[in-house]
Amino acid sequence: MTGQPFDYFWLGKLSIDSLPFVEFIRDPNSNTAVGAFAKAAAIGGAMGLMVLLTVFGKWRVFWHEWLTSLDAKKIGIMYIVLAMVMLLRAVIEAGFMRAQQMLAVEQPGPLAPEHFGELFSTHGTIMIFFMAMPFLIGIINVVMPLQIGARDVKFPLLNAISLALTAAGAVLIMISLVIGKFSTGGWSGYPPFTELAFNPGAGVDYWIWAVTLSSIGNTLTGINFAVTIYKLRAPGMTWFRMPLFSWTALCTSIIMIFAMMPLTVATLMLALDRYAGFHFFTNALGGNMMNYTNLFWLFGHPEVYIVILPAFGVFSEVFSTFSGKRLYGYHSLVFATMAIAVLSFCVWLHHFFTMGETADLNAAFGIATMLIGVPTGVKVYDWLLTMVRGRVRLTTAMLFSIMFMVTFVIGGLTGVILANPPVDFAVHNSLFLVAHFHNMLIPGTLFGMFAAYYVWFPKMFGFRLSEKWGRISFWCWSFGFYLAFMPLYALGLMGAMRRSAQWFDPQYLPWLVVAFCGALLILAGLASQVVQLWVSIRDRDTTRVPGGDPWDGRSLEWSMSAPPPEYNFAVIPQVHDRDAFTWMKKNGTSYTAPEHYEDIKMPKNSIVAPVICALTAALGFALTWHIWWLTIASFIAVWATVIARSFCQNTEETIPASQVREEHERWLRSVKALKPAPREHETTSANQGLAEVVV
Amino acid sequence: MEMEPDQLPDSEAEDPRQEFREYCIGGILAVLLTLAAFGLVASHWLDTLGCLMVLTLLAVVQVLVHFRYFLHIDLRRSHRDELQLILFTGLILFLMAGGTIWILWNLNSRM
Amino acid sequence: MNKIRKYSRHPGLNMGSTDPETHEAAETLLFGFWVFLMSDLVLFALLFADYAAQSQHGVAGGPTPGDILDLKNPFIETMLLLVSSFTFGLAALAMKYRQDRTRLVFWLVVTFALGAGFVGLEVYDFTDMISKGHGPQTSGFLSAFFLLVGTHGIHVSSGLIWLLVLLVQVFVFGLNRNVKTRLMRLAIFWHMLDVVWIGIFTFVYLFGVA
Ligand code: HEM
Ligand SMILES: [Cu+2]
């Protein structure tokens, strides 16, 4: 960067070496080959998408119906697609890590240690910020407004901007695969390792900006959801008539409002250290890395509940729907959820019991940690009792939910073990910990999101997913999970530390082989989900559910056509009961035309969100590579866009009452023509989305 | 614009002078409290610990004054959502900032 | 219109019967903005906590708070900000009760001038400190100081830009519903920055000197 002021001005720290494939061409070996494969996959994927859009002439649709849309359902679906793409990448990376660890017992293994470090850093970062978060936010976007009887979220444009920021972060992390290298600092990015002195490259900066963008997006999402639930519930939907999924959405949003900020602060402080020579977390001149650890876990622990609570909500809906029963212990579930939300702010220190504080402090936080087990236990009993004496139907969603309950209890037990500071000192940062948190996150968050995907897919797209392939994927994921992660408990107790690229104890080998087989099975599970999607789209004409109620649902989201109209409800319903739609079905008001219709105001499409996505991705890239002209230009452009938008006056369009009437009546007529399906035929083509009412 | 009976204020009248007076009270109290705080330090009236305690108290009172007279937060029914929100935020801020200070000072004492 | 509509729908200045439509729309908009402000307060709380630790443990042989902080300029800054909160109140009353724009614009401009004075003085203080060799790179304490006080300063500056944009909108659109609810939100933002500043002048400046 010295001798070439011109290049430095225009290109910052970018150089020939940051280009893709250069490393592989210069020095072809197993390590660079894996890297080249990943780059090729990323570039190929992006090009493939563009070719497909061009060949099928779908660019216009893509732009007008999706990218610029402010409809919460579409924004939700885009979030979910983003999450699935990122899931695919992160699981493949996990496969490579398992392979490396298996092949690196008393030998170096195929991957260089630095490369292994990048793998666990991207895997962890993606799984948390670009898989779990977008997935659950997507599901909430689709389901929550429908469930509480609202036409949209309160701030639709803000919603699109949140997605834009998250997507920009994801774009950045995909670019890091192709140009330059990613951080090796793990998903938690602890300094001083991530400080300039030890990590001068661009990798940590990629991590900082990707995470910062997504955390800002998530804060805004939390605000949006919380206000929506507070202010836009349908008449009659009192707090204690609100479906449990919406409750968990509310609690998750509240945690997001308060807990994303510590992360943003931590990453920005780290950035100030790295870019401007501040001394927050450095080793010299009064910096203190423990400060970072504290801030990171002030976010990190509540984050765990951000990703688990919505899954709890999904499971609650699934257990009650597929047992054909009212949810058992509704009030206790609500209070347990609230208790967890508050407690989640009281326990963050358990992530650094070993940092050197006094035993008193550790004891206080250890006890607080164990307390969280109580409300969680309450939930498990409520779910069990919901199934008791119900007519349980083992659909794919239900299978995932039951597997969750069994597996999650095991993970919770290992968590209570870890909450003892003396025990934690022994297994801290070992594979025991890795096993524990995967044991919570995979059956909890991931299976929860899968269950949500299976339940609400017909609502989103109007046809069901293939049950056969769903089951195959279920068995692969479940057995795969046990095979991949139970050995890690043993390995951790044997002394295997996490983030190790190489081992020196031959006894580890058999366990690592089993774990690798588990990872393969998980990959097979993921592959069968891809096949499932393909098969289901191909056969969609046999699985359509125009009635909109394929599972004999209980809450309002099942009360309209599938997919729902843009405005969700032709008229906003009056809620009489906690299971609002079941009440309507029993009282014969579910498919009746209202007395009169009103004009509906909906937000117009807006190009603001895609513009902000492009600009903030450019901003992150420019900051990462020290391209200052682009940094300044894109920063100004982002705010100029926002200000320009504030001068737009016509941001809404009116759907006339006559059109609403016509669409609604057409749907009511088509429902009349449908044959109600008994529950035994729920997964056959007899299910057209109209449930038999058993009084 | 005519007011309907059920739209009547649930406490203060919709009265420009009354609302103006509120801002004035707030402004005067705020200035007085600030002067007191700065004066206390400038005059070296109390020993350090006493000074810090009184300063904290003055700050808390001034924050309440700002919330009451500039931000108009009070106990009225229609303000419940916001009041709850602010109190909950207070709790979380206390946990986060208090916990952070506790942890960092504790660690420092053992270095 | 119906019985649910009470006079006071939200904290802060209510438009009430002077503009029922805005009054109604303001309720959720302002609530949303309150929620945003709460997450902004988390930001400041963390920076305060960080400062509490770093200003004691992070001095690293450099200057301590007592060595370099003095009270003269912070006192003037405090007064500027306090008075600007009051003048924003007058602007809000003008918006509510008077149909003429002149008075509103007058008070907004006064508020802007006071706020700009605050930012100017703060920038002057910062450059002065840096030129004396007490920049943020000096020690953990000074890093934390510049981050905390600077973040507040950036907030005030963005408030000023927002105010300018709204002044333009007052002329372009007149006092329509959007402009009014935006001014109401800016008012809350502005008053809240005052609250944060109380913390800064107490815990950073006065504590540092005492
Ligand atoms: C699907 C199957 C998965 C497999 C096979 C897998 C495998 C792995 C492996 C091998 C590691 C590195 C362990 C080490 O440090 O030695 C890891 C780390 C991690 N995984 Fe997973 N994982 C999976 C799913 C998930 C999911 C669903 C999540 C979160 C929602 C997740 C979150 C993480 C995190 C946060 C780390 C820590 C990264 C770090 O050390 O910074 N993983 N995983
Ligand atoms: Cu935790």
PDB file of C-alpha atoms and ligand atoms in Angstrom, chain A residues 297 300-301 304-305 347-348 350-351, ligand 2:
ATOM      1  CA  TRP A 297     -22.446 -11.926  26.415  1.00  0.00           C
ATOM      2  CA  GLY A 300     -25.061 -13.392  23.646  1.00  0.00           C
ATOM      3  CA  HIS A 301     -27.115 -14.916  26.365  1.00  0.00           C
ATOM      4  CA  VAL A 304     -30.049 -17.682  22.965  1.00  0.00           C
ATOM      5  CA  TYR A 305     -33.593 -16.908  24.065  1.00  0.00           C
ATOM      6  CA  VAL A 347     -27.294 -14.681  33.680  1.00  0.00           C
ATOM      7  CA  TRP A 348     -24.788 -13.581  31.059  1.00  0.00           C
ATOM      8  CA  HIS A 350     -22.082 -17.898  33.002  1.00  0.00           C
ATOM      9  CA  HIS A 351     -20.297 -17.631  29.678  1.00  0.00           C
TER      10      HIS A 351
HETATM   11 CU    CU D   2     -26.026 -18.267  28.303  1.00  0.00          CU
END
